[in-house]
XYZ file of N, CA and C in Angstrom:
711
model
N -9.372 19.649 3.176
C -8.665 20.493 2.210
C -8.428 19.689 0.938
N -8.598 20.389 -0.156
C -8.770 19.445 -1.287
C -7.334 20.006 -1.612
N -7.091 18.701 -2.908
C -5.635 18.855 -3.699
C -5.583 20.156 -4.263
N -4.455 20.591 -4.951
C -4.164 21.557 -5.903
C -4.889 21.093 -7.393
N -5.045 21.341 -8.086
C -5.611 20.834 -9.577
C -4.147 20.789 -10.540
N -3.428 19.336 -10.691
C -2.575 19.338 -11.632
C -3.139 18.749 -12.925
N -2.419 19.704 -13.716
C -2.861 18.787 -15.229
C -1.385 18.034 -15.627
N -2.014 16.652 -15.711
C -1.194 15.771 -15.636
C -1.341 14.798 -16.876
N -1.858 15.421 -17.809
C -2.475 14.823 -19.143
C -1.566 14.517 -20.049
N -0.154 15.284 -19.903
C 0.970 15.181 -20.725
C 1.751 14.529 -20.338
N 1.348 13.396 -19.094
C 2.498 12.407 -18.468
C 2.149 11.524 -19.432
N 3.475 10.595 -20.109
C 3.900 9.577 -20.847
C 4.841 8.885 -20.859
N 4.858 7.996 -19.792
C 6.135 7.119 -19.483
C 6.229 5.682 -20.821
N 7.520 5.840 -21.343
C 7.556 4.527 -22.062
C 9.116 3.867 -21.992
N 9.706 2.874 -21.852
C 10.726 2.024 -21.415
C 11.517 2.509 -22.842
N 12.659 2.643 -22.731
C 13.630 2.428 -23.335
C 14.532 1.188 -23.913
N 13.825 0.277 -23.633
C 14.725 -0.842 -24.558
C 13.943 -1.636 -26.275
N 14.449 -1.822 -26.915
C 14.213 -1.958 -28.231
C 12.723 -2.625 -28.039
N 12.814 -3.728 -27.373
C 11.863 -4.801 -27.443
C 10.388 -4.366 -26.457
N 10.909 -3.203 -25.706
C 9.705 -3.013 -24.973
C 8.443 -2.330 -25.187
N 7.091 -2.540 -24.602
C 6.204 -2.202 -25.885
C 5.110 -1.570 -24.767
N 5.396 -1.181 -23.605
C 4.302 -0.531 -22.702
C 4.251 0.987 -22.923
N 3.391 1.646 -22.732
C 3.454 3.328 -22.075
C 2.489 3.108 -20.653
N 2.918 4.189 -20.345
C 2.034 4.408 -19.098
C 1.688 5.942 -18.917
N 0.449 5.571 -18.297
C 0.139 7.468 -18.223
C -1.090 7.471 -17.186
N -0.974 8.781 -16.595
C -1.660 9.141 -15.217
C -3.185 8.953 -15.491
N -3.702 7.915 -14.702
C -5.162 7.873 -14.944
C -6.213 8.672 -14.625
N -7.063 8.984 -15.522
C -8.261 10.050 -15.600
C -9.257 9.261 -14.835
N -10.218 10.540 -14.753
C -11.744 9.742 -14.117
C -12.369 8.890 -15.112
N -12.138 9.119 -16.495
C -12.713 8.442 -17.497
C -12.083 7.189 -18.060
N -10.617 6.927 -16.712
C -9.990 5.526 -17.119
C -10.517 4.776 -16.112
N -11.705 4.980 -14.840
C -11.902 4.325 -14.123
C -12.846 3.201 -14.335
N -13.738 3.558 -14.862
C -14.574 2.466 -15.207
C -14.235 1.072 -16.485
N -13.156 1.814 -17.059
C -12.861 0.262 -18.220
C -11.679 -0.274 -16.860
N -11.056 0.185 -16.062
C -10.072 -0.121 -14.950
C -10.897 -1.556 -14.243
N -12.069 -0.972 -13.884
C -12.501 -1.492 -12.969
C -13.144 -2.502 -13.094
N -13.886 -2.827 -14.592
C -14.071 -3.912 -15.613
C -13.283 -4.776 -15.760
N -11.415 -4.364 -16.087
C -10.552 -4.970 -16.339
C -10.413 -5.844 -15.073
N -10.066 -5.244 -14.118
C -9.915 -6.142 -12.596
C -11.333 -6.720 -12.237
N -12.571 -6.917 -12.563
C -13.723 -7.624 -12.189
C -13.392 -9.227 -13.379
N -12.369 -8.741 -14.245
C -12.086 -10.110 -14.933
C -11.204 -10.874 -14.343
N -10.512 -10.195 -13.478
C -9.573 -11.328 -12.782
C -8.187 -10.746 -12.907
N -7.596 -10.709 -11.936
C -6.047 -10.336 -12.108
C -4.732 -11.502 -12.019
N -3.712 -11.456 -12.503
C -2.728 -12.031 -12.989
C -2.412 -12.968 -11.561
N -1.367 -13.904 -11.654
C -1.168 -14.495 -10.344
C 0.298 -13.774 -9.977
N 0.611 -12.883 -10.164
C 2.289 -11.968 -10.562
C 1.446 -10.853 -9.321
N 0.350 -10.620 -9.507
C -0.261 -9.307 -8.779
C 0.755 -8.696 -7.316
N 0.797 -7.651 -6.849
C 1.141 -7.296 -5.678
C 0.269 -6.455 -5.179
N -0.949 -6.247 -5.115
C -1.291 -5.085 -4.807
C -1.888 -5.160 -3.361
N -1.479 -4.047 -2.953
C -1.672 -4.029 -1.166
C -2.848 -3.830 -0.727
N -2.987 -4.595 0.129
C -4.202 -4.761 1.528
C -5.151 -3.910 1.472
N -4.448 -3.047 1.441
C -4.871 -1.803 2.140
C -6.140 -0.900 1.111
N -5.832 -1.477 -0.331
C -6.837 -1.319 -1.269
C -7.667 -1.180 -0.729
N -9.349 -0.757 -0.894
C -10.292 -1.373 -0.330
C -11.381 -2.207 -1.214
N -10.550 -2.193 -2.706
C -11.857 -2.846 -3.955
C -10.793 -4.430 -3.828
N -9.782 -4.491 -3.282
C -9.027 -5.808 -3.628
C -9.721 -6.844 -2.240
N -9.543 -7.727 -2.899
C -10.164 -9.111 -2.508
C -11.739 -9.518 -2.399
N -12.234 -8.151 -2.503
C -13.599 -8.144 -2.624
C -14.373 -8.985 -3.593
N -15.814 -9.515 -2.928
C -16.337 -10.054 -4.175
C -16.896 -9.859 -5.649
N -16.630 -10.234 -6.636
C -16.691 -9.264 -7.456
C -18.340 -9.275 -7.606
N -19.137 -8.567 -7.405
C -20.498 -7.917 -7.392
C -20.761 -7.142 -7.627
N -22.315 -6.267 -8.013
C -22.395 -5.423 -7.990
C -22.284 -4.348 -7.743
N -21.841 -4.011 -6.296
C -20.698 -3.232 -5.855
C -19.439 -3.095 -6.457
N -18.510 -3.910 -6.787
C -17.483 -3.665 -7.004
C -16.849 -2.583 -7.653
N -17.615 -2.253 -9.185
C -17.225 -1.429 -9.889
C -17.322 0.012 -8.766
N -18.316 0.310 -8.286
C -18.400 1.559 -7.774
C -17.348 1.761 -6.548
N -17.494 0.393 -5.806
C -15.981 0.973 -4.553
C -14.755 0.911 -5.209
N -14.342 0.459 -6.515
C -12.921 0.661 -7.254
C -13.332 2.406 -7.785
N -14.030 2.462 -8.608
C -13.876 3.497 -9.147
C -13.545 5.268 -7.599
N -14.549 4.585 -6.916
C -14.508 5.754 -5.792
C -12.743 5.309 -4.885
N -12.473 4.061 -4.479
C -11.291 4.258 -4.161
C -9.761 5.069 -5.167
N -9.923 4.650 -6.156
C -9.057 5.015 -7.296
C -9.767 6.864 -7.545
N -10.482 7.373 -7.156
C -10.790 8.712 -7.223
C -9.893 9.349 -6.090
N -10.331 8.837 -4.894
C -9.202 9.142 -4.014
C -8.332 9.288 -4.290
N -7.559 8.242 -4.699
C -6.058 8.334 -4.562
C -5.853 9.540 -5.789
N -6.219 9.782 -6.987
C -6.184 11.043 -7.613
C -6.650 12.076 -6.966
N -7.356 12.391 -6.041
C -7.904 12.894 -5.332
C -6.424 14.041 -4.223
N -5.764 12.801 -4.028
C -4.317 13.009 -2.812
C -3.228 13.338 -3.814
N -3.206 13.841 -5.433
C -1.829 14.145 -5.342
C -1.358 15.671 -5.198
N -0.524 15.565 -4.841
C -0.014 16.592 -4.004
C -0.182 17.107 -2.800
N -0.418 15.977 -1.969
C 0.200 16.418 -0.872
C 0.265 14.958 0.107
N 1.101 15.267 1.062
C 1.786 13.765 1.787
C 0.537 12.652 1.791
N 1.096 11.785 1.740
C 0.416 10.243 1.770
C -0.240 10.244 0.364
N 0.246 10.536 -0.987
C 0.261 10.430 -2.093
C -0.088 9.320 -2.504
N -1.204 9.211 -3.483
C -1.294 7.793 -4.204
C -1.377 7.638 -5.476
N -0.352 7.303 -6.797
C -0.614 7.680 -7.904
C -0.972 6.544 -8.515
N -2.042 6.203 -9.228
C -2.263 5.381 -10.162
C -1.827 5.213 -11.643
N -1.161 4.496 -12.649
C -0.795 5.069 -13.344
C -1.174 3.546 -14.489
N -1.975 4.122 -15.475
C -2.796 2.961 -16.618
C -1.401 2.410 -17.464
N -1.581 1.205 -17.348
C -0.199 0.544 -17.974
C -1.128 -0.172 -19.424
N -0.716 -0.065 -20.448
C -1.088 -0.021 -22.149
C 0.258 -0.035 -22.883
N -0.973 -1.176 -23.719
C 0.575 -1.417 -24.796
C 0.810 0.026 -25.372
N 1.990 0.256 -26.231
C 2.351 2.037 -27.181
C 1.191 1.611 -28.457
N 0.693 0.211 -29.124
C 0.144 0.582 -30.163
C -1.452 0.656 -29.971
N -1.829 0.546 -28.865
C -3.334 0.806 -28.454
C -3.406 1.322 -26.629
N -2.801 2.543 -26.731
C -2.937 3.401 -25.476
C -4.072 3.296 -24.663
N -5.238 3.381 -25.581
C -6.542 3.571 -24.680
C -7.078 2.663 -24.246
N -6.082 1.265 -24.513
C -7.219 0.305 -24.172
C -5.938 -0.355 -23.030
N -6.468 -0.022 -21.532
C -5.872 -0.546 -20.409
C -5.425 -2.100 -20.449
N -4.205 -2.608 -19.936
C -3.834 -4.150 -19.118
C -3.708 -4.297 -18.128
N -3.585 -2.956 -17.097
C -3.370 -2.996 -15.932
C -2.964 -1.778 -15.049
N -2.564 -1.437 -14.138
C -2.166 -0.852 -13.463
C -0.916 -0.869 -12.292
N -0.288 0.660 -12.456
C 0.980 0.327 -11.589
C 0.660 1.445 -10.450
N 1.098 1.068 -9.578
C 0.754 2.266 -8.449
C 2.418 2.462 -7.597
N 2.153 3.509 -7.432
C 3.239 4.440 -6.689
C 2.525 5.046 -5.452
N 3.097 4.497 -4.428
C 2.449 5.718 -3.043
C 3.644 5.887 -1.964
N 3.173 6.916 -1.269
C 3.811 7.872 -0.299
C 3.610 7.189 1.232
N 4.646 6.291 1.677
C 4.047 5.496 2.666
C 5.079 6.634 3.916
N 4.193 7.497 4.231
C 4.960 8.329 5.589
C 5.413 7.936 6.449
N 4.943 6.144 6.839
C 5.256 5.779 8.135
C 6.657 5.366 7.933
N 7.275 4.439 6.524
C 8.726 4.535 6.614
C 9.137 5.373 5.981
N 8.966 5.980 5.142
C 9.697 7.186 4.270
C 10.116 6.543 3.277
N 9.395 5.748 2.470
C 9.726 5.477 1.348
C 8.449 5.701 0.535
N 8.518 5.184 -1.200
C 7.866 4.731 -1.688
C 7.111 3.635 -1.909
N 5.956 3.100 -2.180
C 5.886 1.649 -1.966
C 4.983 1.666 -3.527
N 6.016 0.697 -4.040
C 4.922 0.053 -5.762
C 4.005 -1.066 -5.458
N 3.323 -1.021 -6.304
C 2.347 -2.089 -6.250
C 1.954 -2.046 -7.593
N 1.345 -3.163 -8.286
C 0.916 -3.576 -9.467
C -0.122 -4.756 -10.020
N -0.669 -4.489 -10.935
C -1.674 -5.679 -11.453
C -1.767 -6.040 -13.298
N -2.062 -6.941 -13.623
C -2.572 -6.999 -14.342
C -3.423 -7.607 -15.237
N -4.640 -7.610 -15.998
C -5.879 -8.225 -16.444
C -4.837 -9.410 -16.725
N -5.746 -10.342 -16.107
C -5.260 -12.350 -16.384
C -4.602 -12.581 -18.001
N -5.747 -12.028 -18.949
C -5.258 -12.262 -20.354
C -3.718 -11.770 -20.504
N -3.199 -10.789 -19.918
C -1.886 -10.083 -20.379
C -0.839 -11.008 -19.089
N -1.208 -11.524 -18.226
C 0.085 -12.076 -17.834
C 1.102 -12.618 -18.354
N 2.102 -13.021 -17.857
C 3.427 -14.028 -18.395
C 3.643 -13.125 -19.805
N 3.802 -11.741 -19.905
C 4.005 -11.594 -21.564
C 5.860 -10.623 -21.302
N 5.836 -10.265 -20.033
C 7.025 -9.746 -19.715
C 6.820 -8.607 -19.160
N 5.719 -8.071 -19.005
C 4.798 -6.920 -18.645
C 5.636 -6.138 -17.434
N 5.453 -7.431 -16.026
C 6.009 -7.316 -14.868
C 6.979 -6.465 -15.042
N 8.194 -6.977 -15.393
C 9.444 -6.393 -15.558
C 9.953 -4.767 -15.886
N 8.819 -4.185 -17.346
C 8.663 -3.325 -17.154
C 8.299 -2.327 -16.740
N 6.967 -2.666 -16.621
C 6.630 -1.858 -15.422
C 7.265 -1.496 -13.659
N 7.625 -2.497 -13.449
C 8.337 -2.582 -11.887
C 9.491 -1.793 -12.489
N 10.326 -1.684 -13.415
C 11.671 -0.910 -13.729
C 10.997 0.619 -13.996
N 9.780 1.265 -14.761
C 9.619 2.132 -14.785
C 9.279 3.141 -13.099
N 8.382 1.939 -12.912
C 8.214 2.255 -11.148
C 9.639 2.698 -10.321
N 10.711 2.030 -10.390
C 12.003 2.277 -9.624
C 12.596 3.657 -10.084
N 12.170 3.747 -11.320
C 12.855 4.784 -11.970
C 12.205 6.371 -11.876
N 11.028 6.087 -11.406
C 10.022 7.110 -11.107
C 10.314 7.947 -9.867
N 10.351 6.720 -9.253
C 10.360 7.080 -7.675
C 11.914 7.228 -7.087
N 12.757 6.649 -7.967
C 14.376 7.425 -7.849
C 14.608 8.756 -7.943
N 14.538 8.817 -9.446
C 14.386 9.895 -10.085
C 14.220 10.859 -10.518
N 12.679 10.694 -10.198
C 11.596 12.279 -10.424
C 11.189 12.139 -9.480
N 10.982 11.009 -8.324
C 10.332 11.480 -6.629
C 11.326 11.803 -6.256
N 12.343 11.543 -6.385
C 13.722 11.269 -5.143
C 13.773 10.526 -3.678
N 12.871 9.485 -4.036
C 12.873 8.705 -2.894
C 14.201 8.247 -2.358
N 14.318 7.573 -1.144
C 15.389 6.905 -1.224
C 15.542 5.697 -0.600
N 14.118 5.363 -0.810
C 14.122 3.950 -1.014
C 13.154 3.242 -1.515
N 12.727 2.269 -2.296
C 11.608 1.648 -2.674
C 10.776 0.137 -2.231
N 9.690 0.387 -1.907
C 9.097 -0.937 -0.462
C 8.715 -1.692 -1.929
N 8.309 -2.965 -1.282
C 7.109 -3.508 -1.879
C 6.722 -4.499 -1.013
N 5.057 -4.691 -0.637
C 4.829 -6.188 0.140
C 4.360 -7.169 -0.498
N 5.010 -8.167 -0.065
C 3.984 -9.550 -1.609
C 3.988 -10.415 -1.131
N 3.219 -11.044 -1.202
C 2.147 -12.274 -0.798
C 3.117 -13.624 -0.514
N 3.274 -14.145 0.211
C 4.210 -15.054 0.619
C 4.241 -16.338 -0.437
N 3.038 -16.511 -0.828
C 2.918 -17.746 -1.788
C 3.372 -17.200 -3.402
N 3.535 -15.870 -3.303
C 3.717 -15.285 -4.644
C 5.181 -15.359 -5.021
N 5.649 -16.198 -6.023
C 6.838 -16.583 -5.926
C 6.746 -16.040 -7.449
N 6.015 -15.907 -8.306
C 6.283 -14.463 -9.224
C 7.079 -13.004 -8.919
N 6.232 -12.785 -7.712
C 6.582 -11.234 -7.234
C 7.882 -11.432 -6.651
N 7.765 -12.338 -5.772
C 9.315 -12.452 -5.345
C 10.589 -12.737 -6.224
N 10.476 -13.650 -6.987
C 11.543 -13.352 -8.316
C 11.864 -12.283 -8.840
N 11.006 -11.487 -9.095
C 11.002 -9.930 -9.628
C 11.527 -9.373 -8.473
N 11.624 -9.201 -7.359
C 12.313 -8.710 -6.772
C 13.458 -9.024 -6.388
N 13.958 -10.023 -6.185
C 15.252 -10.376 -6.544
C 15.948 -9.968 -8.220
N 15.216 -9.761 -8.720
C 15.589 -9.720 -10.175
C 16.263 -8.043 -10.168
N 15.522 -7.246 -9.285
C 16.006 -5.395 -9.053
C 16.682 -5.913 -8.187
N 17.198 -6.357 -7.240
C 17.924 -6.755 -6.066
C 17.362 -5.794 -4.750
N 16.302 -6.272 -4.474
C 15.498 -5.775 -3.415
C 16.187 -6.361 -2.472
N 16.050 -6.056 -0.882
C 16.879 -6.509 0.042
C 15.350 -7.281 0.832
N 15.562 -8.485 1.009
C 14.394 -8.536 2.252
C 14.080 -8.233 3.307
N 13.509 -7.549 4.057
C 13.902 -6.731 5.062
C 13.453 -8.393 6.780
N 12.989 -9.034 6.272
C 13.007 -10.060 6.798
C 11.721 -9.624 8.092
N 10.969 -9.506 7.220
C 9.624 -8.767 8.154
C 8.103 -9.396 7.130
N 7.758 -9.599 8.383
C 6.422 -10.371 7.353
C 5.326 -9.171 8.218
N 4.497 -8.769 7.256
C 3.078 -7.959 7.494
C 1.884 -8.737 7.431
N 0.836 -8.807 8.237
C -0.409 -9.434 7.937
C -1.427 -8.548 7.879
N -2.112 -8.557 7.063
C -3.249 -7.949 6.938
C -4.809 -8.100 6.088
N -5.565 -8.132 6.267
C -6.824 -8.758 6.064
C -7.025 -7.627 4.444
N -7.152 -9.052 3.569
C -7.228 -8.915 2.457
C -8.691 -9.780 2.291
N -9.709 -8.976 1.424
C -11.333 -9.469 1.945
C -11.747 -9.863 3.269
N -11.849 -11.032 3.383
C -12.362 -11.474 4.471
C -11.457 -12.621 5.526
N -9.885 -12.724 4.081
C -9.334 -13.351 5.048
C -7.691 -12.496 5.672
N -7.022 -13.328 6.802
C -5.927 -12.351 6.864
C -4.896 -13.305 5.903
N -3.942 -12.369 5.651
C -3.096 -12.725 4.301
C -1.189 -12.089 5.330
N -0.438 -13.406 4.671
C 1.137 -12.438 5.089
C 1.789 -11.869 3.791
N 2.441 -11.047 4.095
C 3.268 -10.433 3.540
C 4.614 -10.380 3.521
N 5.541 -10.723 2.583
C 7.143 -10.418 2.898
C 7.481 -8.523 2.613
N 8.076 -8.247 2.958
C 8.272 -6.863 2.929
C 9.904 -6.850 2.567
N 10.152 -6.120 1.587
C 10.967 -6.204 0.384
C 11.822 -4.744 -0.133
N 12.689 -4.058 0.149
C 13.276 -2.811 -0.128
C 14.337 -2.522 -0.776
N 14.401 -1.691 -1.737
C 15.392 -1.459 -2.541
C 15.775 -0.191 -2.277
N 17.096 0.092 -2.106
C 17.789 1.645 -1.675
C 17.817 2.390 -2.953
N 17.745 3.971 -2.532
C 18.094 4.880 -3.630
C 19.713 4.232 -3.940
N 20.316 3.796 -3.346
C 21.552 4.466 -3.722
C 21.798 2.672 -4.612
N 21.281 1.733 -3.828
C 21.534 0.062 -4.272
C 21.021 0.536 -5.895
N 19.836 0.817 -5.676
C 18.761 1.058 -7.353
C 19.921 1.570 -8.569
N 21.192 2.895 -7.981
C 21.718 3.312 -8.878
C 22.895 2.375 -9.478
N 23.410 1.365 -8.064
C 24.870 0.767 -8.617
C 24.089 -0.377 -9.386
N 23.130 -1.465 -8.883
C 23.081 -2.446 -9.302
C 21.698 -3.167 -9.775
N 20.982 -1.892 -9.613
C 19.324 -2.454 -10.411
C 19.523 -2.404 -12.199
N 18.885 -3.550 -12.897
C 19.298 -3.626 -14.309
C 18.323 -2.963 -14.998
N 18.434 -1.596 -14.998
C 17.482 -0.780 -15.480
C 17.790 0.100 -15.942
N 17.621 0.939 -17.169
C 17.821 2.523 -17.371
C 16.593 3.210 -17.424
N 16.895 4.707 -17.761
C 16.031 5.515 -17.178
C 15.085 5.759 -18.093
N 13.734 5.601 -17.908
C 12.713 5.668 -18.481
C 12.223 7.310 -19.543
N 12.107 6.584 -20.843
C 11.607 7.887 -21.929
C 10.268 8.755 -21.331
N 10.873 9.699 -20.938
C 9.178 10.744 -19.716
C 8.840 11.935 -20.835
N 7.493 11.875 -20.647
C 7.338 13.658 -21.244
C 6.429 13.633 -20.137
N 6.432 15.088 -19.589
C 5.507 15.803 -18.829
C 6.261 15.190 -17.271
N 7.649 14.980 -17.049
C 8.749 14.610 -16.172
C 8.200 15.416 -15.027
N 8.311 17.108 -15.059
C 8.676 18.275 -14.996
C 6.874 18.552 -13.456
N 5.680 18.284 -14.417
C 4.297 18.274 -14.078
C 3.952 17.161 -12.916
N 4.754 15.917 -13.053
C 4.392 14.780 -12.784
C 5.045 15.247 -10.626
N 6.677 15.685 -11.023
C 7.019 15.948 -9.682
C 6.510 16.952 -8.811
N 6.085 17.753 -9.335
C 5.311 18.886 -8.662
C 4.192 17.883 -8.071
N 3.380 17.104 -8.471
C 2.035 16.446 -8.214
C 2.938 15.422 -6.980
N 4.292 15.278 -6.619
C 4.358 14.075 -5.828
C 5.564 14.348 -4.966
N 5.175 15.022 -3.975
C 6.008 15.613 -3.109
C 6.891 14.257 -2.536
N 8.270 14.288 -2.222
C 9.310 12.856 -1.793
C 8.794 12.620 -0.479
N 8.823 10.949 -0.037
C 8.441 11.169 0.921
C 9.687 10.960 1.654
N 10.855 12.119 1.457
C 11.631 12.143 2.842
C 11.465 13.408 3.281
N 11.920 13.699 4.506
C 12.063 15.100 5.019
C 12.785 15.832 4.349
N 13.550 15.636 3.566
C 14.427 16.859 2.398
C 14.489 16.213 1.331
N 14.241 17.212 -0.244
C 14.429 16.542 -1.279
C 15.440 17.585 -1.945
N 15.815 17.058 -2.851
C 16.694 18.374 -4.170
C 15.747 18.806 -5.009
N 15.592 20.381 -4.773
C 15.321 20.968 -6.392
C 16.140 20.681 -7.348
N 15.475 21.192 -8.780
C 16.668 20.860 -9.424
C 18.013 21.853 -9.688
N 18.332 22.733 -9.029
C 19.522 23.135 -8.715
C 20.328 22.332 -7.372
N 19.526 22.138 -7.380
C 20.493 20.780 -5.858
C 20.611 21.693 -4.633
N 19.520 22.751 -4.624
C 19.368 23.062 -3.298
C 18.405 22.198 -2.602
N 18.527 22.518 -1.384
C 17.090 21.286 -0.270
C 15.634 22.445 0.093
N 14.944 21.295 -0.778
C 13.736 21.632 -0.529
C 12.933 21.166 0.965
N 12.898 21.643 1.778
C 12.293 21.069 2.669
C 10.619 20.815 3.305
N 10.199 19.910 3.431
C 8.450 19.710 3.077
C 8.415 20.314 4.589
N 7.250 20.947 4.758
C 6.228 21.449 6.079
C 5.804 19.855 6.409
């Protein structure tokens, strides 16, 4: 059964603080191939992106471009309906079209949360990037998913990612994941931030959205009840 067809062309996430200089917006089929270029150059050492990919850790070869572009079709492929995967092109506001990276949002059913993940082309690391993006991510999936809680797994040696998560005040859930990333197996710390922790004490406000409205329809919560926006309960089949 294929997705519903959302037009999602009018999503435009951009940070609210003076100094911040990203947008983000829902990636097309025609953002896949400069995507997939960008990550055949090498990604940041900050990266989190999960296992479970199937273009990550791979060698970068002739293949590559085509199993990124076809995995990343998928996951546009799944929005709207459970086990959701949104990709979303992270660009500076004064040159939109030209990608640094990517932030991902997905629908992990098995705990009922959200889980972020992120990258970005080597050249743009260390510029402060991380930060925003991971705050737009929390704010997404608070917010306009209504999650009520937010995962992330990261690489045990990644003491980038882990700062940043201490930095939202993620809780560690004190669980390590292994899972075969290319050809070798890799651990994971596994890392969670509550709906309700995100509202008292994550240092974030709420992200400037147009197309807010389009974006939630495309990304059903992954709990068993969410709020419309009259604050009745929507309940998923």
């Amino acid at each position: 059964m294929s997705s519903p067809a959302f037009d999602l062309s009018r999503v435009c996430i951009r940070t609210p603080y003076p100094n911040a200089n990203l947008v983000l917006r829902v990636a097309s089929a025609a953002d896949l191939v400069p995507l997939a270029q960008l990550a055949a150059g090498g990604l940041d050492g900050g990266a989190e992106v999960p296992a479970d990919h199937s273009w990550y850790g791979r060698p970068i070869d002739g293949d590559f471009e085509s199993v990124f572009v076809a995995a990343h079709q998928v996951m546009l492929d799944s929005l709207g309906r459970e086990g959701w995967q949104l990709p979303l092109v992270v660009a500076l506001h004064d040159r939109p079209e030209e990608p640094i990276g990517v932030q991902y949002l997905m629908d992990d059913t098995l705990s009922g949360t959200v889980v972020t993940s992120a990258w970005l082309g080597t050249a743009h690391h260390g510029q402060g990037s991380e930060e925003q993006m991971r705050g737009i991510a929390l704010d997404l999936a608070v917010t306009c998913i209504g999650a009520e809680a937010v995962r992330s797994y990261v690489f045990q040696c990644n003491q980038t990612a882990l700062n940043l998560a201490r930095h939202f005040c993620y809780e560690d859930q004190e669980t390590t994941a292994i899972r075969v990333v290319g050809t070798q197996l890799r651990a994971f710390d596994v890392v969670e931030l509550s709906a309700r922790d995100y509202r008292m004490r994550a240092p974030w406000a709420t992200s400037a959205m147009d197309g807010r409205e389009e974006l939630a329809g495309a990304l059903p919560a992954p709990n068993v009840a969410s709020l419309r926006a009259d604050g009745s309960a929507l309940v998923r089949s």
